[in-house]
Amino acid sequence: MEAAVSPLYRSVAERVMALIESGAYKPGERLPSIREMSRHMRVSINTVKTAYDLLEMNRRIAPRPQSGYYVRGPLPEIPSEPPIRLEALVPTEPTIDEIAAQVHRDVDRTDLVRLGAAVPNPQALPSARLARLLAREAQARPSQSAEYQIGIGEQRLREQIAKLLLEGGSVVAPSEVVITTGCQEAVTHALLALCEPGDTVAIESPTYFSFIRMLERLRLNAIEIPGSSSEGISLEALEYALDHQRVRACLFTPNFSNPLGSLMPDENKERLARLLQSRGVPLIEDDIYGDLCHGSERPRTVKSFDDSGTVILCSSFTKTLCPGYRVGWIVAGPYHARILQVKMALSVATPTPTQLAVGAYLASGAYPRHLRKARALYASNVARMAEAVGACFPDGTRVSRPRGGFVLWVEVPPPFDSLRLYEEARKRGISVAPGSIFSLTGKFRNALRLNAAVWSPETAAGLRTVGELARESLRPARAG
């Protein structure tokens, strides 16, 4: 019997790998273009494209939009399945960390290299066009612009958001959309509508530090569900927690979570929706990064698998269009009336002029074109920063490989202390986010989150300084 012949693209992939392993192409170096490689190896362009796709899937090379394919750096990826101690899944009372508040305040410090707060790249925002629309809408509708938008919000904006939600797989009527002042207000309203002081909320671990501060202010307990950088929360750990604790609600970010950048697979999203539906536990789904996938296909939401109203969907345009306009929304299904009651009690209305401007921008059809450019920029900047971390951080450092958003999670070998590094970096004019503020109990002290939205000579220099500080922090311990 004749031996099976390996497909030609696999042979091409093996030859490219041989070049990489021999050192002909080093980490961070650009490979020949697909067309060039097809000429060199005398094969079709499609064959090389499939070979490059295989190498990318195996994480040996990485594409950069409008630039080509590059050899991945030597930095190991964070393990996809961290060890889980199920008996440790118990409710904890959150406490506000002053450093978390300081990381937020650093956003306004123009004298700092801002690697800490997860703010978008100013160059990736259509600020000038939105400013023109803001002025135009205010002039065209002076009375409406000055009036309250009490209740669910401006009609055209809600219609446009309902259309956008189709991209994530959710069919929602405009009347189901409630406009909020940003995504964080949407999440706060959901927690207030669902929970009473002393209730327990399941959150992912690590999680966005503002959620921890929010839970503390609302006098809610929380239980940390471990997550991985590749697939998000552990459904097995969540099921264990639901079996052993009284969980009132869950608060997760399935699409490009902050800080891990993880993307939950569709099959896990469906399992999550079914699990929570069977237990009668609502999910507050934060989808603020969902539009910022690095590819062309926007991921589905958990809400798209929900046929019982278990999932409350929250998002905003803070990361994609206009942070300062503070235009967010919530789709709450059977909890819609409760959300409106909370909104009326706390804020009454959301500013009208910004709603009109964003609604006009969406109606113009410019948003998809804008997203294509923003996605390409962030994919490139995230890849560049990940490679730079591999070059300047200590041996044994691991980094996440997000497929969306613009934050990186970096883990440095113990006894590295990111709190000490945070203080030293600020003395040198650089802000980072230490890992311990992303946990209820101060875990992840050997980790930090970096904002990769901007890549510039200033950013690169700041990152080199942070890497050197990390190396210095380990030298005495290792020397001893």
Short mmCIF file of C-alpha atoms in Angstrom, two decimals:
data_model
loop_
_atom_site.label_atom_id
_atom_site.label_comp_id
_atom_site.label_asym_id
_atom_site.label_seq_id
_atom_site.Cartn_x
_atom_site.Cartn_y
_atom_site.Cartn_z
CA MET A 1 0.00 0.00 0.00
CA GLU A 2 1.32 3.43 -0.93
CA ALA A 3 1.98 5.92 1.84
CA ALA A 4 -0.44 8.84 2.03
CA VAL A 5 0.94 11.96 0.37
CA SER A 6 1.05 15.04 2.62
CA PRO A 7 -0.85 18.00 1.17
CA LEU A 8 1.43 20.47 -0.59
CA TYR A 9 0.57 23.31 1.80
CA ARG A 10 1.84 21.23 4.74
CA SER A 11 5.14 20.75 2.93
CA VAL A 12 5.39 24.49 2.39
CA ALA A 13 4.58 25.14 6.07
CA GLU A 14 7.29 22.68 7.14
CA ARG A 15 9.84 24.39 4.89
CA VAL A 16 8.97 27.80 6.32
CA MET A 17 9.26 26.38 9.85
CA ALA A 18 12.67 25.00 8.98
CA LEU A 19 13.76 28.50 7.98
CA ILE A 20 12.45 29.90 11.27
CA GLU A 21 14.04 27.20 13.44
CA SER A 22 17.38 27.55 11.65
CA GLY A 23 17.43 31.26 12.49
CA ALA A 24 17.10 32.45 8.90
CA TYR A 25 14.00 34.33 10.03
CA LYS A 26 14.19 35.54 13.61
CA PRO A 27 11.39 36.43 16.05
CA GLY A 28 9.80 39.72 15.06
CA GLU A 29 11.17 39.54 11.51
CA ARG A 30 8.89 39.89 8.49
CA LEU A 31 8.44 36.85 6.25
CA PRO A 32 8.29 37.17 2.46
CA SER A 33 4.82 38.11 1.25
CA ILE A 34 2.48 35.37 0.08
CA ARG A 35 3.18 36.33 -3.54
CA GLU A 36 6.94 36.38 -2.99
CA MET A 37 6.93 33.03 -1.23
CA SER A 38 4.85 31.48 -4.02
CA ARG A 39 7.57 32.49 -6.48
CA HIS A 40 10.39 31.28 -4.24
CA MET A 41 8.81 27.85 -3.67
CA ARG A 42 7.20 27.56 -7.10
CA VAL A 43 3.74 26.88 -5.75
CA SER A 44 0.41 28.67 -6.07
CA ILE A 45 -0.54 31.72 -4.03
CA ASN A 46 -3.42 29.74 -2.47
CA THR A 47 -0.99 27.03 -1.33
CA VAL A 48 1.20 29.58 0.46
CA LYS A 49 -1.85 31.30 1.93
CA THR A 50 -3.06 27.98 3.38
CA ALA A 51 0.44 27.22 4.70
CA TYR A 52 0.64 30.62 6.39
CA ASP A 53 -2.84 30.08 7.85
CA LEU A 54 -1.64 26.78 9.33
CA LEU A 55 1.44 28.42 10.85
CA GLU A 56 -0.70 31.22 12.25
CA MET A 57 -3.13 28.71 13.78
CA ASN A 58 -0.15 26.96 15.41
CA ARG A 59 1.00 30.38 16.70
CA ARG A 60 4.34 30.30 14.89
CA ILE A 61 3.69 33.42 12.83
CA ALA A 62 1.34 36.41 13.21
CA PRO A 63 -0.24 38.72 10.62
CA ARG A 64 -0.08 42.49 10.84
CA PRO A 65 -2.71 44.38 8.84
CA GLN A 66 -1.28 46.16 5.76
CA SER A 67 2.16 44.88 6.70
CA GLY A 68 2.45 41.10 6.21
CA TYR A 69 3.34 38.06 8.30
CA TYR A 70 5.92 38.10 11.10
CA VAL A 71 7.67 35.41 13.10
CA ARG A 72 6.24 35.22 16.61
CA GLY A 73 8.53 36.14 19.45
CA PRO A 74 9.83 33.68 22.02
CA LEU A 75 7.41 34.79 24.74
CA PRO A 76 5.33 31.87 26.06
CA GLU A 77 1.58 32.26 26.13
CA ILE A 78 -0.31 32.20 29.41
CA PRO A 79 -1.59 28.64 30.00
CA SER A 80 -5.13 28.18 28.70
CA GLU A 81 -6.17 26.07 31.69
CA PRO A 82 -4.89 27.51 34.98
CA PRO A 83 -5.18 25.27 38.02
CA ILE A 84 -8.52 25.60 39.81
CA ARG A 85 -9.22 24.92 43.49
CA LEU A 86 -12.98 24.44 43.60
CA GLU A 87 -13.12 24.56 47.40
CA ALA A 88 -11.76 28.12 47.24
CA LEU A 89 -14.87 29.34 45.39
CA VAL A 90 -16.48 31.22 48.29
CA PRO A 91 -18.05 34.68 48.49
CA THR A 92 -15.76 37.57 49.42
CA GLU A 93 -16.54 41.13 50.45
CA PRO A 94 -14.79 43.43 47.95
CA THR A 95 -12.64 46.32 49.12
CA ILE A 96 -11.68 49.41 47.17
CA ASP A 97 -8.00 49.65 46.34
CA GLU A 98 -6.62 53.21 46.21
CA ILE A 99 -4.21 52.14 43.50
CA ALA A 100 -7.18 51.19 41.29
CA ALA A 101 -8.53 54.71 41.71
CA GLN A 102 -5.08 56.12 40.96
CA VAL A 103 -4.84 54.12 37.72
CA HIS A 104 -8.10 55.77 36.62
CA ARG A 105 -6.87 59.24 37.59
CA ASP A 106 -3.69 58.68 35.57
CA VAL A 107 -5.80 58.96 32.41
CA ASP A 108 -5.74 62.76 32.85
CA ARG A 109 -1.98 62.89 33.40
CA THR A 110 -0.56 64.07 30.08
CA ASP A 111 2.93 63.94 31.60
CA LEU A 112 2.73 60.13 31.91
CA VAL A 113 3.24 57.39 29.35
CA ARG A 114 -0.21 55.90 29.89
CA LEU A 115 0.13 52.10 29.78
CA GLY A 116 -2.28 51.64 32.69
CA ALA A 117 -5.87 52.67 31.95
CA ALA A 118 -7.64 50.89 29.07
CA VAL A 119 -8.41 53.97 26.98
CA PRO A 120 -8.70 53.90 23.17
CA ASN A 121 -6.22 55.40 20.74
CA PRO A 122 -7.25 59.02 19.99
CA GLN A 123 -6.20 58.43 16.38
CA ALA A 124 -8.77 55.60 16.16
CA LEU A 125 -11.71 57.88 17.01
CA PRO A 126 -13.74 59.89 14.46
CA SER A 127 -13.67 62.89 16.79
CA ALA A 128 -13.77 65.64 14.16
CA ARG A 129 -16.73 64.16 12.32
CA LEU A 130 -18.64 63.58 15.56
CA ALA A 131 -17.97 67.17 16.61
CA ARG A 132 -19.45 68.42 13.34
CA LEU A 133 -22.48 66.18 13.79
CA LEU A 134 -22.91 67.36 17.38
CA ALA A 135 -23.03 70.98 16.22
CA ARG A 136 -25.26 70.19 13.25
CA GLU A 137 -27.79 68.22 15.29
CA ALA A 138 -27.93 70.87 18.01
CA GLN A 139 -28.59 73.57 15.42
CA ALA A 140 -31.16 71.51 13.51
CA ARG A 141 -32.99 70.43 16.69
CA PRO A 142 -32.42 73.18 19.27
CA SER A 143 -35.50 72.40 21.35
CA GLN A 144 -34.96 68.64 21.37
CA SER A 145 -31.25 69.07 22.19
CA ALA A 146 -32.07 71.11 25.27
CA GLU A 147 -34.83 68.86 26.54
CA TYR A 148 -34.71 65.82 28.78
CA GLN A 149 -34.65 62.41 27.08
CA ILE A 150 -36.53 60.80 29.93
CA GLY A 151 -36.93 57.04 29.84
CA ILE A 152 -35.42 54.79 27.22
CA GLY A 153 -33.64 57.45 25.13
CA GLU A 154 -33.57 58.99 21.65
CA GLN A 155 -35.52 57.03 19.04
CA ARG A 156 -33.10 57.09 16.08
CA LEU A 157 -30.15 56.06 18.25
CA ARG A 158 -32.08 53.09 19.67
CA GLU A 159 -33.08 52.03 16.14
CA GLN A 160 -29.44 52.08 15.02
CA ILE A 161 -28.30 50.10 18.08
CA ALA A 162 -30.98 47.47 17.39
CA LYS A 163 -29.51 47.05 13.90
CA LEU A 164 -25.98 46.79 15.30
CA LEU A 165 -27.00 44.06 17.72
CA LEU A 166 -27.83 41.83 14.74
CA GLU A 167 -24.06 41.59 14.13
CA GLY A 168 -23.73 39.82 17.47
CA GLY A 169 -26.67 37.52 16.73
CA SER A 170 -29.32 39.26 18.86
CA VAL A 171 -32.72 40.25 17.49
CA VAL A 172 -33.87 43.20 19.61
CA ALA A 173 -36.60 45.77 19.07
CA PRO A 174 -35.65 49.45 19.50
CA SER A 175 -38.19 49.68 22.32
CA GLU A 176 -36.12 47.15 24.30
CA VAL A 177 -32.99 49.33 24.21
CA VAL A 178 -32.44 51.73 27.12
CA ILE A 179 -29.78 54.42 26.62
CA THR A 180 -27.41 54.93 29.57
CA THR A 181 -24.48 57.17 30.42
CA GLY A 182 -21.82 54.67 29.40
CA CYS A 183 -21.54 50.92 29.90
CA GLN A 184 -20.57 51.19 33.55
CA GLU A 185 -23.86 52.90 34.36
CA ALA A 186 -25.67 50.15 32.45
CA VAL A 187 -23.95 47.48 34.57
CA THR A 188 -24.66 49.43 37.77
CA HIS A 189 -28.34 49.75 36.87
CA ALA A 190 -28.50 46.01 36.21
CA LEU A 191 -26.94 45.16 39.58
CA LEU A 192 -29.31 47.51 41.38
CA ALA A 193 -32.30 46.01 39.56
CA LEU A 194 -31.29 42.43 40.40
CA CYS A 195 -29.57 42.50 43.79
CA GLU A 196 -29.98 43.59 47.39
CA PRO A 197 -27.09 44.43 49.76
CA GLY A 198 -25.45 41.23 50.96
CA ASP A 199 -26.27 39.24 47.81
CA THR A 200 -23.50 37.38 46.00
CA VAL A 201 -22.48 38.05 42.39
CA ALA A 202 -20.26 35.70 40.37
CA ILE A 203 -17.49 37.53 38.51
CA GLU A 204 -14.61 36.28 36.39
CA SER A 205 -11.09 36.24 37.74
CA PRO A 206 -9.17 38.37 36.95
CA THR A 207 -11.87 40.97 36.30
CA TYR A 208 -12.13 44.66 35.46
CA PHE A 209 -11.15 46.50 38.63
CA SER A 210 -14.00 49.03 38.38
CA PHE A 211 -16.45 46.16 38.76
CA ILE A 212 -14.83 45.32 42.09
CA ARG A 213 -15.14 48.93 43.22
CA MET A 214 -18.76 48.99 42.05
CA LEU A 215 -19.65 45.83 44.01
CA GLU A 216 -18.06 47.26 47.14
CA ARG A 217 -20.08 50.47 46.87
CA LEU A 218 -23.30 48.51 46.35
CA ARG A 219 -22.46 46.32 49.40
CA LEU A 220 -22.54 43.15 47.36
CA ASN A 221 -20.37 40.09 47.91
CA ALA A 222 -18.60 38.44 45.01
CA ILE A 223 -17.28 35.02 44.11
CA GLU A 224 -14.38 34.75 41.69
CA ILE A 225 -14.75 32.27 38.81
CA PRO A 226 -11.32 31.47 37.33
CA GLY A 227 -10.80 32.38 33.70
CA SER A 228 -8.27 31.51 31.02
CA SER A 229 -6.79 33.80 28.40
CA SER A 230 -8.07 31.57 25.60
CA GLU A 231 -11.64 30.61 26.55
CA GLY A 232 -12.78 32.83 29.39
CA ILE A 233 -14.44 31.57 32.54
CA SER A 234 -14.36 27.93 33.60
CA LEU A 235 -17.91 26.64 33.22
CA GLU A 236 -17.07 23.73 35.52
CA ALA A 237 -16.01 26.14 38.26
CA LEU A 238 -19.14 28.23 37.72
CA GLU A 239 -21.37 25.16 37.97
CA TYR A 240 -19.62 24.16 41.21
CA ALA A 241 -20.16 27.65 42.63
CA LEU A 242 -23.85 27.59 41.69
CA ASP A 243 -24.19 24.20 43.38
CA HIS A 244 -22.53 25.30 46.62
CA GLN A 245 -23.32 29.01 46.97
CA ARG A 246 -26.39 31.20 46.65
CA VAL A 247 -25.50 33.30 43.59
CA ARG A 248 -27.95 36.09 42.76
CA ALA A 249 -26.42 37.14 39.41
CA CYS A 250 -23.34 36.75 37.20
CA LEU A 251 -21.25 39.55 35.67
CA PHE A 252 -19.03 38.38 32.80
CA THR A 253 -17.33 39.78 29.68
CA PRO A 254 -17.37 36.84 27.23
CA ASN A 255 -16.00 38.82 24.25
CA PHE A 256 -12.42 40.05 24.81
CA SER A 257 -12.57 40.32 28.58
CA ASN A 258 -10.67 42.95 30.48
CA PRO A 259 -7.88 42.22 31.45
CA LEU A 260 -7.28 38.76 29.90
CA GLY A 261 -8.66 39.59 26.45
CA SER A 262 -10.22 36.13 26.29
CA LEU A 263 -12.90 35.16 23.78
CA MET A 264 -15.39 32.52 24.92
CA PRO A 265 -16.10 29.96 22.16
CA ASP A 266 -19.66 29.90 20.84
CA GLU A 267 -20.29 26.43 22.24
CA ASN A 268 -19.32 27.67 25.70
CA LYS A 269 -21.55 30.72 25.32
CA GLU A 270 -24.47 28.47 24.53
CA ARG A 271 -23.63 26.19 27.48
CA LEU A 272 -23.43 29.24 29.74
CA ALA A 273 -26.83 30.53 28.62
CA ARG A 274 -28.42 27.10 29.16
CA LEU A 275 -26.74 26.59 32.55
CA LEU A 276 -27.92 29.93 33.93
CA GLN A 277 -31.37 29.48 32.44
CA SER A 278 -31.73 26.13 34.19
CA ARG A 279 -30.70 27.69 37.53
CA GLY A 280 -32.74 30.87 37.14
CA VAL A 281 -29.62 33.01 37.59
CA PRO A 282 -29.43 36.13 35.38
CA LEU A 283 -26.26 37.11 33.52
CA ILE A 284 -25.14 40.71 33.11
CA GLU A 285 -23.14 40.49 29.87
CA ASP A 286 -20.62 43.29 29.36
CA ASP A 287 -19.97 43.45 25.59
CA ILE A 288 -18.05 46.71 25.46
CA TYR A 289 -15.17 45.23 23.41
CA GLY A 290 -17.29 43.02 21.14
CA ASP A 291 -17.02 45.36 18.13
CA LEU A 292 -13.21 45.45 18.38
CA CYS A 293 -12.43 41.95 17.11
CA HIS A 294 -9.11 41.80 15.26
CA GLY A 295 -10.67 39.88 12.38
CA SER A 296 -13.57 40.64 10.11
CA GLU A 297 -16.24 38.57 11.88
CA ARG A 298 -17.72 40.06 15.01
CA PRO A 299 -18.24 37.39 17.72
CA ARG A 300 -21.69 36.44 18.92
CA THR A 301 -22.97 37.49 22.33
CA VAL A 302 -24.28 35.13 24.99
CA LYS A 303 -27.50 37.10 24.58
CA SER A 304 -27.83 35.62 21.09
CA PHE A 305 -28.22 32.16 22.67
CA ASP A 306 -30.74 33.37 25.25
CA ASP A 307 -34.38 32.49 24.61
CA SER A 308 -35.67 33.07 28.14
CA GLY A 309 -34.57 36.60 29.05
CA THR A 310 -31.81 35.34 31.37
CA VAL A 311 -29.16 37.61 29.81
CA ILE A 312 -29.00 41.39 30.31
CA LEU A 313 -26.78 42.88 27.60
CA CYS A 314 -24.73 46.02 28.34
CA SER A 315 -22.40 47.98 26.09
CA SER A 316 -21.40 51.45 24.87
CA PHE A 317 -19.44 53.37 22.25
CA THR A 318 -16.79 54.30 24.82
CA LYS A 319 -14.07 52.09 23.34
CA THR A 320 -15.02 52.42 19.68
CA LEU A 321 -16.24 55.97 18.97
CA CYS A 322 -16.33 58.58 21.68
CA PRO A 323 -15.29 58.00 25.32
CA GLY A 324 -16.30 61.48 26.39
CA TYR A 325 -19.81 61.30 24.92
CA ARG A 326 -20.68 58.55 27.42
CA VAL A 327 -23.32 56.89 25.23
CA GLY A 328 -24.13 53.37 26.41
CA TRP A 329 -27.12 51.05 26.43
CA ILE A 330 -28.74 48.10 28.12
CA VAL A 331 -31.13 45.44 26.84
CA ALA A 332 -32.78 43.87 29.87
CA GLY A 333 -35.66 41.74 28.57
CA PRO A 334 -38.02 40.89 31.46
CA TYR A 335 -36.06 43.27 33.72
CA HIS A 336 -36.77 46.26 31.46
CA ALA A 337 -39.25 47.93 33.82
CA ARG A 338 -36.89 47.54 36.80
CA ILE A 339 -34.06 49.14 34.83
CA LEU A 340 -36.24 52.13 34.00
CA GLN A 341 -37.18 52.50 37.67
CA VAL A 342 -33.50 52.50 38.65
CA LYS A 343 -32.65 55.01 35.92
CA MET A 344 -35.43 57.36 36.98
CA ALA A 345 -34.28 57.16 40.61
CA LEU A 346 -30.59 57.82 39.86
CA SER A 347 -30.12 59.81 36.67
CA VAL A 348 -33.58 60.49 35.16
CA ALA A 349 -32.16 61.04 31.68
CA THR A 350 -29.06 60.74 29.51
CA PRO A 351 -27.69 63.88 27.78
CA THR A 352 -29.58 64.47 24.54
CA PRO A 353 -27.01 66.20 22.24
CA THR A 354 -24.55 63.31 22.33
CA GLN A 355 -27.34 60.81 21.64
CA LEU A 356 -28.35 62.82 18.57
CA ALA A 357 -24.77 63.03 17.30
CA VAL A 358 -24.03 59.32 17.72
CA GLY A 359 -27.39 58.38 16.20
CA ALA A 360 -26.63 60.55 13.16
CA TYR A 361 -23.16 59.01 12.81
CA LEU A 362 -24.54 55.47 12.88
CA ALA A 363 -27.32 56.35 10.42
CA SER A 364 -24.72 57.72 7.97
CA GLY A 365 -23.29 54.23 7.45
CA ALA A 366 -19.78 55.27 8.53
CA TYR A 367 -19.49 52.94 11.53
CA PRO A 368 -18.55 49.71 9.66
CA ARG A 369 -15.78 51.50 7.73
CA HIS A 370 -14.53 53.06 10.95
CA LEU A 371 -14.46 49.68 12.69
CA ARG A 372 -12.42 48.08 9.90
CA LYS A 373 -9.70 50.69 10.39
CA ALA A 374 -9.82 50.55 14.20
CA ARG A 375 -9.67 46.75 14.24
CA ALA A 376 -6.63 46.70 11.95
CA LEU A 377 -4.86 49.34 14.04
CA TYR A 378 -5.46 47.56 17.34
CA ALA A 379 -4.50 44.16 15.93
CA SER A 380 -1.20 45.60 14.77
CA ASN A 381 -0.49 47.51 17.99
CA VAL A 382 -1.35 44.56 20.24
CA ALA A 383 0.98 42.30 18.22
CA ARG A 384 3.79 44.84 18.35
CA MET A 385 3.51 45.32 22.09
CA ALA A 386 3.38 41.55 22.73
CA GLU A 387 6.61 41.14 20.74
CA ALA A 388 8.22 44.02 22.61
CA VAL A 389 7.27 42.47 25.96
CA GLY A 390 9.01 39.27 24.84
CA ALA A 391 12.15 41.22 23.98
CA CYS A 392 12.52 43.37 27.11
CA PHE A 393 10.84 41.54 30.03
CA PRO A 394 12.52 38.86 32.19
CA ASP A 395 12.94 35.28 31.02
CA GLY A 396 9.89 33.18 31.81
CA THR A 397 7.42 36.05 31.28
CA ARG A 398 4.11 35.04 29.71
CA VAL A 399 1.62 37.21 27.82
CA SER A 400 -1.97 36.86 26.64
CA ARG A 401 -2.77 36.62 22.92
CA PRO A 402 -6.08 38.47 22.58
CA ARG A 403 -8.03 38.33 19.32
CA GLY A 404 -9.84 41.58 20.08
CA GLY A 405 -9.69 44.71 22.19
CA PHE A 406 -6.43 46.45 23.05
CA VAL A 407 -5.19 45.23 26.45
CA LEU A 408 -2.46 42.71 27.25
CA TRP A 409 -2.14 40.62 30.42
CA VAL A 410 1.46 39.93 31.37
CA GLU A 411 2.64 37.43 34.01
CA VAL A 412 6.21 37.68 35.28
CA PRO A 413 7.79 34.84 37.31
CA PRO A 414 7.63 35.25 41.13
CA PRO A 415 8.82 36.91 43.28
CA PHE A 416 8.03 39.78 40.88
CA ASP A 417 5.77 42.35 42.59
CA SER A 418 3.71 44.50 40.23
CA LEU A 419 2.72 46.87 43.05
CA ARG A 420 6.35 47.79 43.60
CA LEU A 421 6.85 48.10 39.86
CA TYR A 422 3.80 50.39 39.64
CA GLU A 423 5.36 52.82 42.13
CA GLU A 424 8.78 52.72 40.47
CA ALA A 425 7.31 53.19 37.00
CA ARG A 426 5.28 56.26 38.07
CA LYS A 427 8.46 57.84 39.41
CA ARG A 428 9.80 57.52 35.86
CA GLY A 429 6.68 58.99 34.28
CA ILE A 430 4.95 55.73 33.29
CA SER A 431 1.59 54.36 34.42
CA VAL A 432 0.80 50.62 34.42
CA ALA A 433 -2.01 48.61 36.02
CA PRO A 434 -0.76 46.12 38.68
CA GLY A 435 -2.41 42.70 38.61
CA SER A 436 -3.62 42.68 42.21
CA ILE A 437 -6.30 45.33 41.54
CA PHE A 438 -8.07 42.86 39.21
CA SER A 439 -8.85 40.48 42.07
CA LEU A 440 -11.02 40.59 45.19
CA THR A 441 -8.27 39.09 47.31
CA GLY A 442 -5.14 40.69 45.86
CA LYS A 443 -4.16 37.74 43.68
CA PHE A 444 -2.10 38.19 40.50
CA ARG A 445 0.54 40.26 42.27
CA ASN A 446 3.07 38.94 39.75
CA ALA A 447 0.98 40.21 36.80
CA LEU A 448 0.15 43.51 35.18
CA ARG A 449 -2.18 44.80 32.48
CA LEU A 450 -0.87 46.96 29.67
CA ASN A 451 -2.82 49.23 27.35
CA ALA A 452 -1.69 48.41 23.81
CA ALA A 453 -4.05 50.85 22.05
CA VAL A 454 -1.18 53.19 21.12
CA TRP A 455 2.15 52.13 19.67
CA SER A 456 4.62 54.97 19.28
CA PRO A 457 8.30 55.69 20.00
CA GLU A 458 7.22 57.07 23.39
CA THR A 459 5.23 53.91 24.15
CA ALA A 460 8.10 51.67 23.06
CA ALA A 461 10.56 53.57 25.25
CA GLY A 462 8.19 53.42 28.22
CA LEU A 463 7.73 49.68 27.78
CA ARG A 464 11.51 49.14 27.66
CA THR A 465 11.79 51.03 30.95
CA VAL A 466 9.05 48.88 32.52
CA GLY A 467 10.78 45.73 31.26
CA GLU A 468 14.09 46.84 32.75
CA LEU A 469 12.41 47.62 36.07
CA ALA A 470 10.92 44.11 36.04
CA ARG A 471 14.35 42.61 35.36
CA GLU A 472 15.92 44.66 38.14
CA SER A 473 13.24 43.59 40.60
CA LEU A 474 14.18 39.92 40.09
CA ARG A 475 17.95 40.22 40.15
CA PRO A 476 18.53 40.46 43.92
CA ALA A 477 16.16 37.55 44.67
CA ARG A 478 17.75 35.34 42.04
CA ALA A 479 21.25 36.34 42.99
CA GLY A 480 20.55 35.35 46.58
#
